[in-house]
XYZ file of C-alpha atoms in Angstrom:
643
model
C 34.512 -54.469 -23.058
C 35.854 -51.104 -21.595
C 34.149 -49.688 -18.207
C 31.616 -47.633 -18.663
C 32.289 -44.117 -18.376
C 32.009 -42.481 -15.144
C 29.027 -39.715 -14.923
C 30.317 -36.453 -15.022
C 29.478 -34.188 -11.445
C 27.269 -32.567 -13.206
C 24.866 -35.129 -14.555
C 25.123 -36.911 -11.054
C 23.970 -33.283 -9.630
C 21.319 -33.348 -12.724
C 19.907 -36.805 -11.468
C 20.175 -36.248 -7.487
C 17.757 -33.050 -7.825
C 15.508 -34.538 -9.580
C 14.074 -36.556 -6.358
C 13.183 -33.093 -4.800
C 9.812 -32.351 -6.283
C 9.690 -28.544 -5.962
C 12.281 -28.508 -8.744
C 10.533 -30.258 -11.367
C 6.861 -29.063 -12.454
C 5.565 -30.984 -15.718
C 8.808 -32.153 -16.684
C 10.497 -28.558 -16.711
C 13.308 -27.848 -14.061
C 12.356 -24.716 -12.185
C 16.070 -23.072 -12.308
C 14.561 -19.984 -10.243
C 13.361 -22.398 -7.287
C 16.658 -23.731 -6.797
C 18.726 -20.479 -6.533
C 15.662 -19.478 -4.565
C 16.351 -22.659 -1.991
C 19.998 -22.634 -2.455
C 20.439 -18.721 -0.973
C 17.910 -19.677 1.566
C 19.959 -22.272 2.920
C 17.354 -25.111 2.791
C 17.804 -27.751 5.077
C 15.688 -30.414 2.776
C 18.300 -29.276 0.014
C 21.347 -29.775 2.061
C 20.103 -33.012 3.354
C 20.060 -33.965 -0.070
C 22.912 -32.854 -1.338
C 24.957 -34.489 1.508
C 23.600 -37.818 0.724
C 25.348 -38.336 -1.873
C 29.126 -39.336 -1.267
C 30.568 -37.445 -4.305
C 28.958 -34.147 -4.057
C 29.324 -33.963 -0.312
C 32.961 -34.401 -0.897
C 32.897 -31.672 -3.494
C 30.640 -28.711 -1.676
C 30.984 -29.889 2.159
C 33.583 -29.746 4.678
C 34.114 -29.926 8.327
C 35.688 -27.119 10.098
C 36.089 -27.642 14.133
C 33.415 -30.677 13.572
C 31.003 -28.178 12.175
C 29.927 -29.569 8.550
C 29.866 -26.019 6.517
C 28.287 -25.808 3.128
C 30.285 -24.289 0.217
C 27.204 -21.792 -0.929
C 29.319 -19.662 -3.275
C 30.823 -22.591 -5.053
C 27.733 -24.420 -5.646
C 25.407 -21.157 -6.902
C 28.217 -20.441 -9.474
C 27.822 -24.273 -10.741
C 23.820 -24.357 -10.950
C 24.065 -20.584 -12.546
C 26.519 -21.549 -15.025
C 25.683 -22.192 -18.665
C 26.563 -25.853 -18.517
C 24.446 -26.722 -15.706
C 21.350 -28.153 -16.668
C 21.508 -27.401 -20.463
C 18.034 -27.586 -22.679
C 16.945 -27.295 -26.246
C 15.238 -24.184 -24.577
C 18.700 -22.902 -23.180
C 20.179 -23.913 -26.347
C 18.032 -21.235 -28.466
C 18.445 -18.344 -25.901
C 22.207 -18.537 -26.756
C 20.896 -18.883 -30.765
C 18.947 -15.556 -30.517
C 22.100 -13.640 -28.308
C 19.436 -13.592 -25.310
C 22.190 -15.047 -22.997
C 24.863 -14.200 -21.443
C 27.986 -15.565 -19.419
C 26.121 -16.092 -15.897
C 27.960 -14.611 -12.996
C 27.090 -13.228 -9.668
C 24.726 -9.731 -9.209
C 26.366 -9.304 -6.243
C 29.695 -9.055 -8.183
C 28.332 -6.922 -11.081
C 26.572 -3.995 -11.395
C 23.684 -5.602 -13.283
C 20.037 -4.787 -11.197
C 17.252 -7.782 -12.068
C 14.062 -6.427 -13.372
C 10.904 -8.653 -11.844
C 7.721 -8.136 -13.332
C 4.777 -10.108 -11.997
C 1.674 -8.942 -12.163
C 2.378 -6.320 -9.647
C 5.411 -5.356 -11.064
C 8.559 -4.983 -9.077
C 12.306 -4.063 -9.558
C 14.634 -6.512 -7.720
C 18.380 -5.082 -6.702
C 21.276 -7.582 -7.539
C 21.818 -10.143 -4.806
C 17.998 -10.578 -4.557
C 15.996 -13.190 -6.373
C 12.789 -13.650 -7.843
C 9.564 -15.835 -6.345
C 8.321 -17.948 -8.550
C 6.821 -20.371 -6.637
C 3.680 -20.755 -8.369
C 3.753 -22.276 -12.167
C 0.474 -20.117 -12.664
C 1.943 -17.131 -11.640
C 2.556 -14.596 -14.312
C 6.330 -13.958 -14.124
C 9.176 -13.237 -15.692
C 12.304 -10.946 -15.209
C 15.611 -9.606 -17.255
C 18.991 -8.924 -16.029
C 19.951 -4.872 -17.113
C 22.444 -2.834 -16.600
C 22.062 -0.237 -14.258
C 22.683 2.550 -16.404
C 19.427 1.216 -18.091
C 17.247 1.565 -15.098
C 17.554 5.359 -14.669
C 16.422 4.900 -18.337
C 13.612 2.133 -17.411
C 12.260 4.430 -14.645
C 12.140 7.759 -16.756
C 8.827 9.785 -16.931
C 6.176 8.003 -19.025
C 3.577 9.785 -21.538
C -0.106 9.760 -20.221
C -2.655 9.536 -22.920
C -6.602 8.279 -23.397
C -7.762 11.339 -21.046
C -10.968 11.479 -19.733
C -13.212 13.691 -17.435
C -15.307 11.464 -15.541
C -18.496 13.032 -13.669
C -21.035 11.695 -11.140
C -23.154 10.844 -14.693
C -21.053 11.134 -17.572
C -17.377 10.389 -18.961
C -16.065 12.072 -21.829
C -12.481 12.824 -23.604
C -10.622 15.882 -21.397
C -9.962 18.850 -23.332
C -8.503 20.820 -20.663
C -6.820 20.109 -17.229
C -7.306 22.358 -14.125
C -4.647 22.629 -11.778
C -6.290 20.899 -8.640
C -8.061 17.889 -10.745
C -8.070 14.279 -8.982
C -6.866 11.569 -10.947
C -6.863 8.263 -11.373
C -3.798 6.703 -13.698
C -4.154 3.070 -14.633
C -0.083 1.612 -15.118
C 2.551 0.029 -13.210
C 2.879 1.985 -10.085
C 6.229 2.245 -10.071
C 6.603 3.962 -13.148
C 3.803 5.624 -12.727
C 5.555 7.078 -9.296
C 8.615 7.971 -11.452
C 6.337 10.033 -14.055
C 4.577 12.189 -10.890
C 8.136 12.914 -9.398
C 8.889 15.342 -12.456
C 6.023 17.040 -11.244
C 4.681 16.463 -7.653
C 8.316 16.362 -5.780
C 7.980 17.364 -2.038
C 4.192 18.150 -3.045
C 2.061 15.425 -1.142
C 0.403 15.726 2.257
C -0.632 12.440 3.013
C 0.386 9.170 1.312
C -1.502 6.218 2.651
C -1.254 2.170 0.458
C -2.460 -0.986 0.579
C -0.254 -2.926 -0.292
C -0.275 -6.997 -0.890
C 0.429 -8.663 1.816
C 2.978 -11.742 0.885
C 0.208 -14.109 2.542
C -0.194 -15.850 -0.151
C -4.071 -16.086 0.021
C -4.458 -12.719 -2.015
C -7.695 -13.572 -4.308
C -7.635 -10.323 -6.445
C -5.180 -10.370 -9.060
C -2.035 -9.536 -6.698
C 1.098 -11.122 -6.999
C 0.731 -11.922 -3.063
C 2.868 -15.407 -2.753
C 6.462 -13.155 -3.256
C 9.915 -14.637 -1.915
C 10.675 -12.527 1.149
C 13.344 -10.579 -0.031
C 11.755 -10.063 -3.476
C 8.564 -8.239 -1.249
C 10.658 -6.557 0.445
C 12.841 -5.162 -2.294
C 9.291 -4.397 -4.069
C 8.242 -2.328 -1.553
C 11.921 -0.304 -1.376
C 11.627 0.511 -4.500
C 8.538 2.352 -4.025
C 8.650 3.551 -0.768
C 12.159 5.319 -2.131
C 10.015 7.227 -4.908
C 7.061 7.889 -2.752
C 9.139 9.089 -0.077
C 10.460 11.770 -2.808
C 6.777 12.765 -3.227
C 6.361 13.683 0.468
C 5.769 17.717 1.541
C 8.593 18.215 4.594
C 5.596 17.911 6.334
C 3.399 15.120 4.357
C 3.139 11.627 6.602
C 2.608 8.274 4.953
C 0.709 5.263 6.204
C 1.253 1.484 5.381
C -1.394 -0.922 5.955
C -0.298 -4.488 6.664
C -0.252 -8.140 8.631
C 2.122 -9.840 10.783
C 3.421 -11.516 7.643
C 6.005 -8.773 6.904
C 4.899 -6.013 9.499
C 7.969 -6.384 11.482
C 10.614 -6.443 8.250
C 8.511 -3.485 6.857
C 9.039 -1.715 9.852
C 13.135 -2.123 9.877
C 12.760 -1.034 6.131
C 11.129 2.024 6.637
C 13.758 2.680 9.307
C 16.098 2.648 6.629
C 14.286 4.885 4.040
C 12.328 7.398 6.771
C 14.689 7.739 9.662
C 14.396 5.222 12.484
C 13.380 9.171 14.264
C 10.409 9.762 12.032
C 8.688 6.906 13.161
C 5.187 8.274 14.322
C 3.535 5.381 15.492
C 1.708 2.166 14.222
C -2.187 1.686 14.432
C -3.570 -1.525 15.375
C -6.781 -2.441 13.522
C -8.955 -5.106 15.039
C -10.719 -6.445 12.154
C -12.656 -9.782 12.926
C -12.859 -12.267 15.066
C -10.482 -15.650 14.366
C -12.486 -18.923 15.522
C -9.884 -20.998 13.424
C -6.935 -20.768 15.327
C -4.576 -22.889 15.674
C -2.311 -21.359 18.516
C -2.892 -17.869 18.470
C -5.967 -16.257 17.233
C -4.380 -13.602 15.010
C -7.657 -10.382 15.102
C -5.509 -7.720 13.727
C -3.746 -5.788 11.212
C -1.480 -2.967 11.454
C -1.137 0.324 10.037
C 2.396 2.046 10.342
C 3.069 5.824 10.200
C 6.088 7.153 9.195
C 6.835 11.332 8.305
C 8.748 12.836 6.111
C 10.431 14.824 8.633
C 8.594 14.195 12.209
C 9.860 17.684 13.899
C 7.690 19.116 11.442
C 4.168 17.432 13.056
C 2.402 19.590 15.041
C -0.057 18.507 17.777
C -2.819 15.768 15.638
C -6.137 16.691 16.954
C -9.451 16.894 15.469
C -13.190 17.750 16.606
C -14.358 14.574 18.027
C -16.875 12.567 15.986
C -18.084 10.970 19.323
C -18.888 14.054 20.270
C -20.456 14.746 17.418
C -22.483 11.714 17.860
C -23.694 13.536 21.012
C -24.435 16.549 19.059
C -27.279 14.672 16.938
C -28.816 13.052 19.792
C -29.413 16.506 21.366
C -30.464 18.229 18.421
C -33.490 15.622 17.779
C -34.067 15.745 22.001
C -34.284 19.883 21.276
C -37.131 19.138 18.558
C -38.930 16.675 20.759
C -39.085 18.826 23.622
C -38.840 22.519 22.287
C -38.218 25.043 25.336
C -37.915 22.580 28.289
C -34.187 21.902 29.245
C -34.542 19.688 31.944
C -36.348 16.926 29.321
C -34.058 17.290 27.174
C -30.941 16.712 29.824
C -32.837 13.713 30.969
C -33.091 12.496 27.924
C -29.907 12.914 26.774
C -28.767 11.066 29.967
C -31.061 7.883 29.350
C -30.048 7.866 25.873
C -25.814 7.824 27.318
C -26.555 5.208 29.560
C -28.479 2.856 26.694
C -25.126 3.185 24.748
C -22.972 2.496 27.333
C -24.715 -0.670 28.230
C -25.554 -1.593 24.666
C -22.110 -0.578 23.251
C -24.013 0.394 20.237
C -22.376 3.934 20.024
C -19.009 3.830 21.461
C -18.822 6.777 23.374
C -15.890 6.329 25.567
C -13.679 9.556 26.535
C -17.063 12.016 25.844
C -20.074 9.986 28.044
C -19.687 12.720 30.484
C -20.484 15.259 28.333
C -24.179 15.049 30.227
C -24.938 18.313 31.271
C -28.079 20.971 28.988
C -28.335 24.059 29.199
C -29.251 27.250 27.249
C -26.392 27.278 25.241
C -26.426 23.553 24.686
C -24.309 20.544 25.703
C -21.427 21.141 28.546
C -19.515 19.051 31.300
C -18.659 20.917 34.646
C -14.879 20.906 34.597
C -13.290 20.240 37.915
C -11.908 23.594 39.015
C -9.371 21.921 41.588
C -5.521 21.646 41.259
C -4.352 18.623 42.187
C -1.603 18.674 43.911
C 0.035 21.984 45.973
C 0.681 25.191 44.432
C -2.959 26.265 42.203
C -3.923 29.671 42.056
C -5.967 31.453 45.244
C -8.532 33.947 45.299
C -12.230 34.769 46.350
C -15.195 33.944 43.778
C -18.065 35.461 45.060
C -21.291 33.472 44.871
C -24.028 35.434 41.978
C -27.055 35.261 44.207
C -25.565 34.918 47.489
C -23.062 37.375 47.038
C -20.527 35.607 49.879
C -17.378 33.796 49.081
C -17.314 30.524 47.563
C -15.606 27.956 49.023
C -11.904 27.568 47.070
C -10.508 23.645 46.463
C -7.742 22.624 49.152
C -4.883 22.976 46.521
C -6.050 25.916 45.007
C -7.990 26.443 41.320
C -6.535 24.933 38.430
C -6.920 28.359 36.318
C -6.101 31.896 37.156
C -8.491 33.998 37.759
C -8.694 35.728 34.805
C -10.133 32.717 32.770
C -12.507 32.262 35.393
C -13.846 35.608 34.640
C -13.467 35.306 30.652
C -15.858 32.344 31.316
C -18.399 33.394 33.681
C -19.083 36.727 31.174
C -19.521 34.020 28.214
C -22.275 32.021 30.737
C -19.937 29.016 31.143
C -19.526 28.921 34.861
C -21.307 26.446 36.972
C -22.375 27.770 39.961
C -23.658 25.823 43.094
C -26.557 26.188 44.726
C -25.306 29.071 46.763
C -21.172 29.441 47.800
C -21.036 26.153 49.911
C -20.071 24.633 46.518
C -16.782 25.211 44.377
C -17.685 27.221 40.700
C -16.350 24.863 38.077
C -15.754 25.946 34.293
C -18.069 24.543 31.597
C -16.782 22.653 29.013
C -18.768 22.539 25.356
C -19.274 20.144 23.473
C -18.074 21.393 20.545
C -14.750 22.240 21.998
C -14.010 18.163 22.492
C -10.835 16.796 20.656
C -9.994 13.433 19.870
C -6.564 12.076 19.447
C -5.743 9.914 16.963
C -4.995 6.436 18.595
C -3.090 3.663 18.521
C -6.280 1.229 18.195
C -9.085 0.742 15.849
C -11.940 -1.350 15.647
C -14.109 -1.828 12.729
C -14.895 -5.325 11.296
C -13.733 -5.527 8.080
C -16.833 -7.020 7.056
C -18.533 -4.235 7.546
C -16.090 -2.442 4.632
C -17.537 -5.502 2.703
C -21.315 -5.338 3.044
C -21.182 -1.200 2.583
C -19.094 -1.356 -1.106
C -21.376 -4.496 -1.485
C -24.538 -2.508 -1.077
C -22.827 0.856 -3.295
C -21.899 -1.363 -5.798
C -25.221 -3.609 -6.260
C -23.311 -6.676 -6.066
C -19.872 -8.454 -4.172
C -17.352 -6.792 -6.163
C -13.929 -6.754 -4.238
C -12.977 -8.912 -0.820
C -11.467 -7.269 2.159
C -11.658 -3.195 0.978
C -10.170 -1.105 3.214
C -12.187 0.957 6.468
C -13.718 4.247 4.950
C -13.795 5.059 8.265
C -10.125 4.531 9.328
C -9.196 5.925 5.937
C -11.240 9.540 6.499
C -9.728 9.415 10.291
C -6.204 9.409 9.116
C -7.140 12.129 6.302
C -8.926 14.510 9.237
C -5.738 14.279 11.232
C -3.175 14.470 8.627
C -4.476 16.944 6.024
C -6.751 20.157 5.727
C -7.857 22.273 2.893
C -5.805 22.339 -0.514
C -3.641 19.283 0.210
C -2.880 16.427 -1.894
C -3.650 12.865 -1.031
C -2.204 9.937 -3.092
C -2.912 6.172 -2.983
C -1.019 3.965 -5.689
C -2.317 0.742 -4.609
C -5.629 1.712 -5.140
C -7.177 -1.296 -5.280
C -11.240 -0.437 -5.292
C -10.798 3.127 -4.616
C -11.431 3.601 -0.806
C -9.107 6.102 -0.579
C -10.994 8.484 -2.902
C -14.081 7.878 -1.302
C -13.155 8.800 1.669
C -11.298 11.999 0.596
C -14.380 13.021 -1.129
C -16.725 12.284 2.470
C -14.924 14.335 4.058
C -14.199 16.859 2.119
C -18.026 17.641 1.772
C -18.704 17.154 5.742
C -15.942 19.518 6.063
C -16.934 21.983 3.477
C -12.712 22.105 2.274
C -11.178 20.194 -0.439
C -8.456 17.847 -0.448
C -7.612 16.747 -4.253
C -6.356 12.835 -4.338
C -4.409 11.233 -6.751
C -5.150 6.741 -6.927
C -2.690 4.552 -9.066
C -3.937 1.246 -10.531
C -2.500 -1.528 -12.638
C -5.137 -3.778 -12.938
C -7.959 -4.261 -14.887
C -10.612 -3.888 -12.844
C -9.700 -0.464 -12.486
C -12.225 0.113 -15.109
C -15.113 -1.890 -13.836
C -14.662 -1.615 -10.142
C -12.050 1.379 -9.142
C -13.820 3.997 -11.323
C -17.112 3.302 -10.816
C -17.238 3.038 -7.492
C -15.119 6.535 -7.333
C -18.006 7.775 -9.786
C -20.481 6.994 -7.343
C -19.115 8.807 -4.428
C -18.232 12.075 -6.596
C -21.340 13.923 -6.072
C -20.133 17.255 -7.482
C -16.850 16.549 -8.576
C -14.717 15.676 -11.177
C -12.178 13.108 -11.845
C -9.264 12.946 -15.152
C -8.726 9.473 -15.337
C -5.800 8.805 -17.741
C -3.373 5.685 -18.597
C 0.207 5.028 -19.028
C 0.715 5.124 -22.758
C 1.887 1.514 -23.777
C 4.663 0.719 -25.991
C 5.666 -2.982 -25.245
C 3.396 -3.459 -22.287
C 0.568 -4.190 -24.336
C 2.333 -6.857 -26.309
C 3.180 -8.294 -22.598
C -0.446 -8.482 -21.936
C -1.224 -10.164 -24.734
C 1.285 -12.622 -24.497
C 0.223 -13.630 -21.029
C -3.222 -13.910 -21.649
C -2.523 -16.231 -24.817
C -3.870 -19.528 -23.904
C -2.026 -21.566 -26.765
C 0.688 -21.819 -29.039
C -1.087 -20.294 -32.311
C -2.340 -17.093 -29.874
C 1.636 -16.869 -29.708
C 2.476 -17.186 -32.690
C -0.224 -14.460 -34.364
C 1.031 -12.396 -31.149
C 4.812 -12.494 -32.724
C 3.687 -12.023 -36.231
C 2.187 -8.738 -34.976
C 5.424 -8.101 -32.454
C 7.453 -8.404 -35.723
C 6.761 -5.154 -37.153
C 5.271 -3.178 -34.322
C 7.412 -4.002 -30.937
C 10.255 -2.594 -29.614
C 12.602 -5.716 -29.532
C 15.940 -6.647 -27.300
C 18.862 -4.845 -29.067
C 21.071 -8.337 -28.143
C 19.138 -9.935 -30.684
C 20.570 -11.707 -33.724
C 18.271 -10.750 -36.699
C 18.641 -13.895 -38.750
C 17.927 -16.045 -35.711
C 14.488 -14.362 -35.488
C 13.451 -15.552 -38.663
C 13.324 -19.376 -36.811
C 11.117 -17.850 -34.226
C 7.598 -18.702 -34.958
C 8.427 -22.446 -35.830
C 10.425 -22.751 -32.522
C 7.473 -21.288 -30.409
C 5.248 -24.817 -31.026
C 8.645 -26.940 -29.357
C 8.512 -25.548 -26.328
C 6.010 -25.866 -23.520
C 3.611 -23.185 -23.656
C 4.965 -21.632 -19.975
C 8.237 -21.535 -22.054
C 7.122 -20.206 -25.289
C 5.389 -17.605 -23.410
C 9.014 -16.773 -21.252
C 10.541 -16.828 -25.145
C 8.691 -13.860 -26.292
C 8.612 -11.639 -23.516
C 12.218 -12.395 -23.266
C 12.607 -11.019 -27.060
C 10.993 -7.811 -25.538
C 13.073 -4.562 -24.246
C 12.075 -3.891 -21.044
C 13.201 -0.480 -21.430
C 10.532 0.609 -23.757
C 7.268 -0.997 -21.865
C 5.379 2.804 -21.742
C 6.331 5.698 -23.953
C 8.957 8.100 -22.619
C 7.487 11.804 -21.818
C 10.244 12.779 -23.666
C 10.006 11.041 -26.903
C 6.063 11.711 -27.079
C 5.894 13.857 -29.916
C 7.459 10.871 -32.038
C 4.543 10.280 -34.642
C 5.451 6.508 -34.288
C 3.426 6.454 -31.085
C 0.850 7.262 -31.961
C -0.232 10.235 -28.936
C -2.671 12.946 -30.492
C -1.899 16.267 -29.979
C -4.445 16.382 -27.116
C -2.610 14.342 -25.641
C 0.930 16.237 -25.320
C -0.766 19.554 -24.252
C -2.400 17.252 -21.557
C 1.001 15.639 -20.382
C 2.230 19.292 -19.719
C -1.342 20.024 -17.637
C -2.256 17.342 -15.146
């Protein structure tokens, strides 16, 4: 009887995999999760792969008594066609869907990754998908194709949305806010043709690659696919800047620190402004460290071009309101009112109810209002010297040691405008009043606001728990105060549930100026959250609210949302006639299609179709608009040319 033959390398490789369990999931080899484990260098992986005697001899070596893994050698095995062949492989090739694999870092191929928060990966990278559930797939294009991918898109389904009332728009005004629902990518590469270098303030929420998100984020992304996600659009946002518009990133330790080298990269290490860090709850679960904070990091466009950031303090306004109701309580009689006032600083100091820090000295009443004596002394050699002579006594005051802080000129300004404190008669030193009104704040480096509170308030606007973890209104309308005035543009293309425009809109009516904003949303819930809640804060506004026109994208949606095989299947019959297919397709093949969907898992048969898709035409090209085959009215068009 002749020896059995001996198992090729490749079905020994096939069988030793198979006893790591994050490469199998319900009897399908997850192909992606091993070139995700292989460029990561995973020790559980090379353990296994040097326990066995023949593929350690094949892919290890010592060098110095150093064991060194050959990584090249064994990604060009587990990416060729012959590794790991299926009936599923097998029909890929059948349709031309398949290619000789090679290396992206050898080609000039760029992989396309769309989960559900779509991204564009650049070759080298790979994709993350490490949960079966997970939405996902991706294509390998050419480059040439992306410039083509990331054209300008059409915008259609226009309408004016008021505090009461939404209804087709007719006509666009110049300075309208808008909210676009599309991948915000694309939809960054369709406001480049028209808001380049036009921006003011760019601020996103972006997911955070924890892998807890709980509202329809793709938040569980490889590290390198998150970051390449984000460079993408940070490259096109960037574009959108004013040379002097700022931009402002909100996220955790997760990726904080790789986020910041990356923005290095894109901004200028030198237009780093600074990084915020927002205390947001209190951690009782800790294991070592009990991680309170977030981060929110600032980067400009060109930082020579920022000016001084100050702003009326809203402490001080605080202040303001307290005296104002003292005033009413006790019309005519200053001293009650001072007394008052002070009683009413000390409560909040001890209560910490108010936080007044940097304007609790603001204690002093008079006629005019609200004032602190400012101290009138330089303090160290070298102030200015001359006589002040006392109002009633008429004798010289007594002068500080080093001299007055001001010249004498401002000391005069300010006594004829009633805002010199005088003592008692010249034994004291005149110091300067200083209003209320005049107090600044600078923008700081540390926030506090618990991020329940951002909860319970879109809780209460919204009648019921609608979205977890929205972002501070009050951070948000701190960073617009600083950052923007009257006439500028504010965008936001992770909207999420619209805090952003809410808090443009605040203050813009406490300010009496407006700022126009501009949100971008993929997902659904831009309809029953995002807009509604935006509707709510309008008051007297308006907002266009407008969508990416789909070409293919809507057959994508429907193919992910199929929940069986015959949902395909009437999903292809419809893709048949209607969709834009892949141009590598052979045409007789296709005819096999719908009785090939029902042998595949459904994960699979899903992959299958959006596979047959090109990924090119997902939205309708701004240029190509006027094509009657898609269907835009002539409303429409003019609008594209308006918004």
């Amino acid at each position: 009887m002749p020896p059995a033959a001996m198992p090729s390398l490749l079905e020994e490789l096939h069988q030793l995999l198979r006893h790591d369990a994050r490469l199998v999931s319900e009897g399908t080899w997850r192909k992606n999760k091993l070139q995700d484990l292989i460029w990561q260098l995973d020790a559980e992986l090379l353990r296994l792969l040097r326990s066995h005697p023949r593929i350690r001899a094949r892919f290890f070596r010592e060098v110095d008594g150093v064991c060194v893994f050959d990584q090249a050698g064994f990604q060009q095995i587990v990416t060729g066609k012959d590794f790991l062949p299926d009936s599923y492989t097998a029909y890929k090739n059948q349709l031309g869907l398949t290619s000789e694999q090679r290396f992206l870092s050898a080609s000039k191929d760029v992989v396309l990754a769309w989960p559900y928060k779509d991204g564009v990966l650049e070759g080298g990278q790979t994709q993350a998908a490490d949960k079966t559930e997970e939405r996902f797939w991706h294509e390998t294009l050419a480059a040439e194709e992306i410039d083509w991918l990331l054209a300008p898109k059409a915008l259609h389904r226009f309408r004016r949305i008021t505090a009461h009332k939404q209804a087709p728009a007719e006509r666009l005004t110049a300075d309208e806010h808008l909210l676009i629902k599309g991948n915000n990518l694309l939809t960054l590469c369709t406001l480049r043709a028209r808001y380049a270098e036009k921006v003011k303030l760019i601020y996103i929420d972006p997911p955070y690659n924890t892998g807890k998100d709980t509202f329809g984020y793709n938040d569980r992304f490889s590290h390198a696919t998150w970051l390449t996600f984000m460079k993408n659009r940070l490259e096109v946002a960037r574009t959108l800047l004013r040379p002097d518009g700022v931009m402002f990133i909100s996220i955790d330790s997760h990726e904080q620190a790789y986020l910041k080298v990356l923005c290095d990269e894109l901004f200028g290490r030198e237009h780093f402004v600074g990084e915020i860090v927002w205390e947001t709850a209190t951690d009782n679960n800790a294991t070592q460290i009990s991680v309170e904070h977030e981060y929110v990091l600032c980067y400009a466009k060109d930082k020579r071009r920022q000016g001084p950031w100050k702003i009326q303090s809203e402490k001080a306004q605080r202040i303001q309101q307290e005296y104002e109701t003292l005033k009413q309580q006790h019309p005519g009689d200053l001293a009650a009112v001072e007394r008052g006032l002070r009683r009413w600083l000390t409560q909040m100091r001890k209560s910490k109810a108010v936080d007044l820090s940097g304007v609790a000295h603001y204690a002093y009443v008079d006629e005019k209002g609200v004032f602190y004596p400012g101290n009138s002394a330089n303090t160290r050699p070298g102030g200015y010297h001359y006589d002040l002579l006392h109002p009633t006594t008429g004798k010289v005051c007594k002068r500080p040691t080093n001299g007055y802080r001001w010249p004498e000129a401002t000391f005069r300004k300010a006594d004829g405008r009633g805002d010199v404190l005088w003592g008692a008669d010249e034994t004291t030193i005149p110091k300067i009043k200083k209003r209320l009104d005049t107090a600044t704040e600078l923008l700081k480096g540390y926030f506090y606001e618990d991020n329940r509170r951002s909860t319970q308030a879109l809780t209460q606007l919204m009648g019921r728990k609608a979205f977890a973890n929205p972002k501070s209104i009050n951070l948000l309308k701190k960073l617009i105060r600083f950052t923007t005035g009257a006439g500028d543009l504010v965008l936001d293309f992770f909207a999420g549930s619209g805090s952003t425009a809410q808090a443009v809109l605040e203050v813009n009516r406490a300010e009496g100026a407006r700022r126009r904003f501009i949100l971008c949303e993929q997902l659904d819930y831009i309809e029953t959250l995002t807009l509604p809640r935006i509707q709510k804060a309008l008051g007297e506004d308006t907002l266009v609210y407008a969508e990416l026109a789909g070409l293919n994208q809507p057959f994508v949606e429907q193919i992910q949302a199929a929940g069986d095989h015959a949902a395909l299947q009437t999903t292809w019959e419809t893709m048949r006639g209607k969709a834009r297919l892949d141009w590598r397709l052979n045409a007789e093949a296709l005819e096999t299609v719908a009785a090939q969907l029902t042998t595949f898992p459904l994960p699979e048969a899903r992959q299958l179709l959006l596979d047959l898709l090109d990924k090119n035409q997902l939205y309708v090209p701004l240029s190509e608009m006027a094509d009657t085959d898609y269907g835009l009215t002539e409303t429409d068009q003019r609008l594209n040319g308006a918004y």
